[in-house]
Short mmCIF file of C-alpha atoms (C1' of nucleotides) and ligand atoms in Angstrom, two decimals:
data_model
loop_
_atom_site.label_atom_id
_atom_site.label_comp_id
_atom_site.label_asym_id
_atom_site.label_seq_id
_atom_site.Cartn_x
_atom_site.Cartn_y
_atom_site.Cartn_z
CA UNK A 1 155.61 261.78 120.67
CA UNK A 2 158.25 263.84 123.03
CA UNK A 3 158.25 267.16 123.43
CA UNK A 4 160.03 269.18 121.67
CA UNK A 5 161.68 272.51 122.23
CA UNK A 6 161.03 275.62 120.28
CA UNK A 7 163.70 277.08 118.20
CA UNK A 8 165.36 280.60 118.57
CA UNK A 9 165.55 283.10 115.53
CA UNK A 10 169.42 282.63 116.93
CA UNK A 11 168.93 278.76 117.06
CA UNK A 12 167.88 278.89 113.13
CA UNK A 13 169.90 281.19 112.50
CA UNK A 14 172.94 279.06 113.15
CA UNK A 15 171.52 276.04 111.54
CA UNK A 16 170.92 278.24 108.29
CA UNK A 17 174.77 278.92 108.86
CA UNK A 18 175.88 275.50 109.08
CA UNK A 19 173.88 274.63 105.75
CA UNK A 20 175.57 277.66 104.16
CA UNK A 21 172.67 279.38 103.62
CA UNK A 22 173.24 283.24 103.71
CA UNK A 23 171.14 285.04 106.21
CA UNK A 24 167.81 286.87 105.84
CA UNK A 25 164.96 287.94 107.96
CA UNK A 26 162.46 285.96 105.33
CA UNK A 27 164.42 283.12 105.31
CA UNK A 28 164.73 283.48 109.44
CA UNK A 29 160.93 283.63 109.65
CA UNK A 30 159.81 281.14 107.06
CA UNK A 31 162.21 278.06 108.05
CA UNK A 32 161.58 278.94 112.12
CA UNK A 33 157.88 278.87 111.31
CA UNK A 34 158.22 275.41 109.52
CA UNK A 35 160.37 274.02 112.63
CA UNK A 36 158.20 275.39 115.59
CA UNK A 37 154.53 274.87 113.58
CA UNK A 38 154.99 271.64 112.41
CA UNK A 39 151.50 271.94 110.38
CA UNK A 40 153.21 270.94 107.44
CA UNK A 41 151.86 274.09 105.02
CA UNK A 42 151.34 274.89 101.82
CA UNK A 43 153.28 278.01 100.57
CA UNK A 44 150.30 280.47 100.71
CA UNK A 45 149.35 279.17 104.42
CA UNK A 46 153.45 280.19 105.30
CA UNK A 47 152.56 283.56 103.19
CA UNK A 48 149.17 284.54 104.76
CA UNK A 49 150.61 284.01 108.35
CA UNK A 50 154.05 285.93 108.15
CA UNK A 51 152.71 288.82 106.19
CA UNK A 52 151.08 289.71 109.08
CA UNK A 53 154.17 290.38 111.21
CA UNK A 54 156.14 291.33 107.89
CA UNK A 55 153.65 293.20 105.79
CA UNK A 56 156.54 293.71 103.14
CA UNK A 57 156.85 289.79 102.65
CA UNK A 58 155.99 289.00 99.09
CA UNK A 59 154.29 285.41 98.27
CA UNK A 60 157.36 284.89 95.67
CA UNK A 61 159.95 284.83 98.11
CA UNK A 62 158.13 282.25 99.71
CA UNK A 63 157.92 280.27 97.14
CA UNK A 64 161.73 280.99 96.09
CA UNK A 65 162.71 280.80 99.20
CA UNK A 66 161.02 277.22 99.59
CA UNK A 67 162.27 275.94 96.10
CA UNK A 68 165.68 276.53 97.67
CA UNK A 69 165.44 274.91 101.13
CA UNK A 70 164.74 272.21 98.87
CA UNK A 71 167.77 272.26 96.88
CA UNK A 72 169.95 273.01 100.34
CA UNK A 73 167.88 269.88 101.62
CA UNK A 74 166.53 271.30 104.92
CA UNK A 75 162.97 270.92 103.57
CA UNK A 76 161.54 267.97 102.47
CA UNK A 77 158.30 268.35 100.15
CA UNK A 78 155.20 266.36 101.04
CA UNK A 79 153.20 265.79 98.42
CA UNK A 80 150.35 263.42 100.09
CA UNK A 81 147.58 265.72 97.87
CA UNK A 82 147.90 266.50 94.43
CA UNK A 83 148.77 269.80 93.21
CA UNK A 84 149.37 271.44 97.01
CA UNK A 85 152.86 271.12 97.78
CA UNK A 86 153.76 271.07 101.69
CA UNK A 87 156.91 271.10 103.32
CA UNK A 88 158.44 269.93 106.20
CA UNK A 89 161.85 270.57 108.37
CA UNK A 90 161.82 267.81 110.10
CA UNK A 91 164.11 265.12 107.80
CA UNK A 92 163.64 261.96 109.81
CA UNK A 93 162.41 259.19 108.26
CA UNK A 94 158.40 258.97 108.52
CA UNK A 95 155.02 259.10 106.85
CA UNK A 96 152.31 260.78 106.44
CA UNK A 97 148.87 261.11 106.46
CA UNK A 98 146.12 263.27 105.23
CA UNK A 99 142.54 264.24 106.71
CA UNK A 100 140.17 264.39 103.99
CA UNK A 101 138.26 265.95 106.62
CA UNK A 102 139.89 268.59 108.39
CA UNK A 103 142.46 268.81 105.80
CA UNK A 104 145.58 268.80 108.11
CA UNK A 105 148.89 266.71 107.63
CA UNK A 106 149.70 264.36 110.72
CA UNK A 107 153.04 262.65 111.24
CA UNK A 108 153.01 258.73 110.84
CA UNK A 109 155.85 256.53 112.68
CA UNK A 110 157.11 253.94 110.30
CA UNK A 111 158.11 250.58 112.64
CA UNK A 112 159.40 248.95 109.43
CA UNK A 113 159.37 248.60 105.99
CA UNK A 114 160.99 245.78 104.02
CA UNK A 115 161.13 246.59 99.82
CA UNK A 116 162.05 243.77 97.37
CA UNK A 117 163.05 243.47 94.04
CA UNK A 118 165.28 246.51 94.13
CA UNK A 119 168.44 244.67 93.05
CA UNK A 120 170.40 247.33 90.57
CA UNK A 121 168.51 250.23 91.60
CA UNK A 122 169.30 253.34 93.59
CA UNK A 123 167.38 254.52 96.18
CA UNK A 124 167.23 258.44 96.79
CA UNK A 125 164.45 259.34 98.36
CA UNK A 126 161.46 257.72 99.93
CA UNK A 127 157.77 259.21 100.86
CA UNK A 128 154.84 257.22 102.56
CA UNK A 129 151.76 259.25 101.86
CA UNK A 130 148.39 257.85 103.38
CA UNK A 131 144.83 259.65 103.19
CA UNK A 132 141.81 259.04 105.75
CA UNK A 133 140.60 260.79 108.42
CA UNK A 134 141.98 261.94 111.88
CA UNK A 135 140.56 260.82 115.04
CA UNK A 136 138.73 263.79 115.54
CA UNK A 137 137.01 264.09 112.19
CA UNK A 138 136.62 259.81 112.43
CA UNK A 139 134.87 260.16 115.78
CA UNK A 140 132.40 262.84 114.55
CA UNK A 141 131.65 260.79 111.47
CA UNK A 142 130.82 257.97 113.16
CA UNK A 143 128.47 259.88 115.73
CA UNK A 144 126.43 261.16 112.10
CA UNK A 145 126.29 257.94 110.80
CA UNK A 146 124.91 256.48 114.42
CA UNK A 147 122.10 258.90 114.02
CA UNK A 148 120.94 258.33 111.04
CA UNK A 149 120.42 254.65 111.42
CA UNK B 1 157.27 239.13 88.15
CA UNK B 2 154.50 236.93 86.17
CA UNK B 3 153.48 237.03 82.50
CA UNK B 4 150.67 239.03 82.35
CA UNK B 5 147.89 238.28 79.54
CA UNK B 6 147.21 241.17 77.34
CA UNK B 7 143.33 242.48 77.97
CA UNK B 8 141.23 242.21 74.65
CA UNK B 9 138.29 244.94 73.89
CA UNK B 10 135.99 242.84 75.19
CA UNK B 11 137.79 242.04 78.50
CA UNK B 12 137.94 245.86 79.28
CA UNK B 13 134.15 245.89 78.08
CA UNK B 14 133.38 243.83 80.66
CA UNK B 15 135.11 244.87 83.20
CA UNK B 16 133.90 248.02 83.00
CA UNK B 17 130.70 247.23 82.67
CA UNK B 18 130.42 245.53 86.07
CA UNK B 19 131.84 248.26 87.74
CA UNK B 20 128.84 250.34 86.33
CA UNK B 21 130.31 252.07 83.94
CA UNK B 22 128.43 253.27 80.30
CA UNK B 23 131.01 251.90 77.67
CA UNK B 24 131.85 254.32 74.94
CA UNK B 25 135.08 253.71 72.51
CA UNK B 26 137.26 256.04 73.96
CA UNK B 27 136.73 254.63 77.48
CA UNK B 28 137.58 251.00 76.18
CA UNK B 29 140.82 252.53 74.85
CA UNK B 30 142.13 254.23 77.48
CA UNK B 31 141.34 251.59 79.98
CA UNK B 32 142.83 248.75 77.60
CA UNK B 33 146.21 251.16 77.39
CA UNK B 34 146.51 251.78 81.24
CA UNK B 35 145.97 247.91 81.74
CA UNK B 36 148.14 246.24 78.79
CA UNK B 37 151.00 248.73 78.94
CA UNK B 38 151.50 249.48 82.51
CA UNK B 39 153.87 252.20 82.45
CA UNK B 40 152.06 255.05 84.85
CA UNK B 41 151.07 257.16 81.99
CA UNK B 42 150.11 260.94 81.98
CA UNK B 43 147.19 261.95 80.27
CA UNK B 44 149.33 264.04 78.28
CA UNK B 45 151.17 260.87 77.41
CA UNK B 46 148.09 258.69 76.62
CA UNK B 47 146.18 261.54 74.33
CA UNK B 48 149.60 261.34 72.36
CA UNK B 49 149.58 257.86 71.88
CA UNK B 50 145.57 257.06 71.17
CA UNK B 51 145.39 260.01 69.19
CA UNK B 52 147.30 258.38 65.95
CA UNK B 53 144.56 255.69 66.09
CA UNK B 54 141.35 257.58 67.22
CA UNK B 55 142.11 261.37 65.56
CA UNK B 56 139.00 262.29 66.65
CA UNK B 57 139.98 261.93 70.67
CA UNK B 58 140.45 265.73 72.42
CA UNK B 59 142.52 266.27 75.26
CA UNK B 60 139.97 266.77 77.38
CA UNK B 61 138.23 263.25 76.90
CA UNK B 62 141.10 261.88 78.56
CA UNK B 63 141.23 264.28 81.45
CA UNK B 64 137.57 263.73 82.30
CA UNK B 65 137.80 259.91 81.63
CA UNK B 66 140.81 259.35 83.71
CA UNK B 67 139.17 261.54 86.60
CA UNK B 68 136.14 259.54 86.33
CA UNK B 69 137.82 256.33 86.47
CA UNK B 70 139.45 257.50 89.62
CA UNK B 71 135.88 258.01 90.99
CA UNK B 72 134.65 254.60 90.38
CA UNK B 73 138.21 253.03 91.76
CA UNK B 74 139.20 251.38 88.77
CA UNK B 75 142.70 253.35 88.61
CA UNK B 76 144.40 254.81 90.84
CA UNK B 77 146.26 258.17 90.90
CA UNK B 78 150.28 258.05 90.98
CA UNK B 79 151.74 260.85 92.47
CA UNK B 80 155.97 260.35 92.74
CA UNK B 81 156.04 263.50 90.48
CA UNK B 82 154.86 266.75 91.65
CA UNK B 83 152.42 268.24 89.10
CA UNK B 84 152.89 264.84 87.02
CA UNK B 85 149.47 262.91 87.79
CA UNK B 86 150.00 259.41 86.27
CA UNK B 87 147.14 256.56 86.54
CA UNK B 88 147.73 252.80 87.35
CA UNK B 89 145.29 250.51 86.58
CA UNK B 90 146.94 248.10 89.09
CA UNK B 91 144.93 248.41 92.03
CA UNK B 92 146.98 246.05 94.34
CA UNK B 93 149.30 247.49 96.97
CA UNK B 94 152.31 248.34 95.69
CA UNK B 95 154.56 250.76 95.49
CA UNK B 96 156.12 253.04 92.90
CA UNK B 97 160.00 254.83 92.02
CA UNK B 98 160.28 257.17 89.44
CA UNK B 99 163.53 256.97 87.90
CA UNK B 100 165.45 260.70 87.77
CA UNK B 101 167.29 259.92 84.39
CA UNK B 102 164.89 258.20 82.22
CA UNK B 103 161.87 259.46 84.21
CA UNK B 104 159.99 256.11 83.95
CA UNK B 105 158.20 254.71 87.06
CA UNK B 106 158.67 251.33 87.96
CA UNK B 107 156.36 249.48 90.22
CA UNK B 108 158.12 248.40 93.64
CA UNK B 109 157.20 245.13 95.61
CA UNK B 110 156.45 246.03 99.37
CA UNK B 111 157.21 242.63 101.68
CA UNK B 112 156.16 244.06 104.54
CA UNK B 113 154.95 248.18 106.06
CA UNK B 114 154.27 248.36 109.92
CA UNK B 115 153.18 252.19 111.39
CA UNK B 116 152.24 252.57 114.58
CA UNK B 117 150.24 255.24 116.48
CA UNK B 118 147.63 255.35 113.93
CA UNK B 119 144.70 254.55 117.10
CA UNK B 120 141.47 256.54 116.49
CA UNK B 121 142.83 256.97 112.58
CA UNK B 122 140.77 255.40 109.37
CA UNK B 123 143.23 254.76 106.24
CA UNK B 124 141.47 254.89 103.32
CA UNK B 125 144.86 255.20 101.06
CA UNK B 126 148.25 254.18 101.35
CA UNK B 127 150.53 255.38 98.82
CA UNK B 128 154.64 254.44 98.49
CA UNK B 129 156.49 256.39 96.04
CA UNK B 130 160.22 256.24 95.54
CA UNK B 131 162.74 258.59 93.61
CA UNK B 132 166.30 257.58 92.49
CA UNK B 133 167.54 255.46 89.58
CA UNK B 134 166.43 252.51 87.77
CA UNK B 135 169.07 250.18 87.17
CA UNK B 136 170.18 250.71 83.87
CA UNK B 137 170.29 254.75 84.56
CA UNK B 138 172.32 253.45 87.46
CA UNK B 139 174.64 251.61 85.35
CA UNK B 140 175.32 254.28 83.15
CA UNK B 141 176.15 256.81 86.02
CA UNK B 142 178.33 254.61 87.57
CA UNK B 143 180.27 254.05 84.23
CA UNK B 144 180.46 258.04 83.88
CA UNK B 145 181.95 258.25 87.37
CA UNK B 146 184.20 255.30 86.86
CA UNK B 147 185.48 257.13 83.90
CA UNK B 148 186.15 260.58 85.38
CA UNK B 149 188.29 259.31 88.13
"C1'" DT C 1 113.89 253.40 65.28
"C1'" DC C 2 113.36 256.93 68.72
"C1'" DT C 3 114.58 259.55 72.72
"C1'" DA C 4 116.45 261.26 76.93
"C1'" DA C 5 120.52 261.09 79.30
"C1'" DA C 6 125.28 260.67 79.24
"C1'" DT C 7 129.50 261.55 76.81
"C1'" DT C 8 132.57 264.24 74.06
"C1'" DT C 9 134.31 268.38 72.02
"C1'" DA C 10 136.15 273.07 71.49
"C1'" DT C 11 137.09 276.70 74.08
"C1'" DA C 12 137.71 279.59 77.97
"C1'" DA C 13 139.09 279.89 82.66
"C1'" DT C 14 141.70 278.66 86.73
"C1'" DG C 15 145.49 278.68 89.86
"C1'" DA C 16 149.79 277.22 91.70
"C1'" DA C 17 154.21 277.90 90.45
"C1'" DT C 18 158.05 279.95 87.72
"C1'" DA C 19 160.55 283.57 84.94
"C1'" DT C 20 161.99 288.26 84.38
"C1'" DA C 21 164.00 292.50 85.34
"C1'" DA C 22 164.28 296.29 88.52
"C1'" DT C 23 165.17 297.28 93.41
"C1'" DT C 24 166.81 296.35 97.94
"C1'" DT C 25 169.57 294.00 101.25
"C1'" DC C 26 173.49 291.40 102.81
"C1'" DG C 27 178.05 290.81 104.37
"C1'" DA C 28 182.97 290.85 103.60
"C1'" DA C 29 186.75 293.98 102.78
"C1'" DG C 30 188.86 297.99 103.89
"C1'" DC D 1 181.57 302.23 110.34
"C1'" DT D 2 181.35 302.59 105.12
"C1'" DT D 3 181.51 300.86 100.74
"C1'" DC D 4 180.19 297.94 97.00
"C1'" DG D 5 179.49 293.77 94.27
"C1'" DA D 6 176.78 289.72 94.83
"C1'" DA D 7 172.72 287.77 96.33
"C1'" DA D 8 167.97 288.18 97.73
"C1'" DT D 9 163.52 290.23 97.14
"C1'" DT D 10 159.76 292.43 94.75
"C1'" DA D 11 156.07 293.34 91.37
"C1'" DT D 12 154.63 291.65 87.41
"C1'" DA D 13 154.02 288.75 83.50
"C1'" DT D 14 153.89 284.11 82.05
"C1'" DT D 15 153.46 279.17 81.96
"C1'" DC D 16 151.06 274.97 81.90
"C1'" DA D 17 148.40 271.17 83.66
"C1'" DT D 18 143.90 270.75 84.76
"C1'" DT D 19 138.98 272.07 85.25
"C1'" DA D 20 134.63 274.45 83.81
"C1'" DT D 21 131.25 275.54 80.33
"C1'" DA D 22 128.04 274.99 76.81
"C1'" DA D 23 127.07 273.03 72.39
"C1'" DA D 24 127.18 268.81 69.63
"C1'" DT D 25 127.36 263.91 69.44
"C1'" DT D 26 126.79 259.27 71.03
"C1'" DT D 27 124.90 255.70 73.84
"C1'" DA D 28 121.59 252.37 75.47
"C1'" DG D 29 117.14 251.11 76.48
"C1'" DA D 30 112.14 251.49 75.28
MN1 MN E 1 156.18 265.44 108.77
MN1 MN E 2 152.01 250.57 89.49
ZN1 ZN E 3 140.50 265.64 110.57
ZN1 ZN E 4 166.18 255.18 84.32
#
DNA sequence: TCTAAATTTATAATGAATATAATTTCGAAG
DNA sequence: CTTCGAAATTATATTCATTATAAATTTAGA
């Protein structure tokens, strides 16, 4: 996976711009923290980490100001565990997959994926959601089950 | 896609019983519907429908029923919808699109998925889920567009 | 048939998300 | 830089699918 450089409060601010998306300091701080984090988070995670620097942030502009990223289509919503709604910035096409364990969201690369039967129908959006466990959390669990043989 | 065979009682009687599970009338029902109508129901959806027939069912038979066939693997949970759970008693891999006009889900035919950089990763779920339009919505809209030109 | 355990029911509780209405902030015009 | 209407934000109430609880009923085996 390459590197990838942060983003500026100017750099998002300009992209916000471009999507014309009027300017605030929430919506600065919540779509720069879902670019440069990457964790794919749940509203309240995005709410319990930015009140800290904003202290007058207010959980429903998070969730407003998610709802409309959506809409704007700068966020995509992934949905991999019922009723907890994550988003992500980053639009290209991949998949993803949830530790049971740990609980975190990890990007999936998609080589290829080949659909039938589709004939007639339209196509607007497409999620690949998987569930497991992450290296880490895989690698302790088999150590556990090792000792208790 | 093949001509299924309708399940009888005592099919689903059966086939619950060998996956250990205590048979009770409302359990036969809601299995049989899930199996012989196949449309990704809610539980909302099925309560409406077996409640002409059994009165007696409650709401929260279903719920509990449904979450404890997802427990013994004998449906799985469709998610295309956010808060929408549906159950599929179709446990082959396939995928699913939910159309945005008519809001039914249709079950998708996958040829072929390749990911890569899942090393170190287990997979214990893989779950497709499309969004768009189902042919005859797409029809329709296409008509409307047509006719506004 | 009898009995303990499992299932079902009615009801209350939960919790993420949305709606509402008052307040504050933004940003374009002057 | 100021002004001012529109848009964004806030606190709060509300919604609604789902889960929890405890009592009543049903199941399945002895
Ligand atoms: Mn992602
Ligand atoms: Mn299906
Ligand atoms: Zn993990
Ligand atoms: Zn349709």
């Amino acid at each position: 996976m390459e590197k990838r450089k942060r983003w500026s409060l100017e750099d998002v601010h300009q992209y916000l711009s471009e999507h014309d998306i009027r300017i605030s300091l929430y919506r600065l701080k919540i779509f720069e923290y879902l670019i440069n984090e990457r964790t794919h988070p749940t509203a309240e995670e995005i709410y319990n980490k930015l009140k800290k620097e904003i202290p007058s942030l207010s959980p429903a502009t998070v969730y407003n100001t998610l709802r409309f990223f959506l809409e704007k289509k700068i966020v995509q919503l992934v949905n991999v565990e019922k009723n907890e709604a994550r988003y992500d910035a980053t639009l290209s096409w991949h998949g993803h997959l949830k530790c049971l364990s740990c609980g975190r969201v990890f990007d999936i690369h998609i080589e290829n994926l080949k659909l039938s039967g589709l004939e007639g129908f339209q196509v607007y959006e497409k999620h690949l959601d998987l569930r497991g466990l992450c290296p880490g959390c895989a690698k302790i669990k088999n150590i556990k089950e090792v000792e208790y043989d």
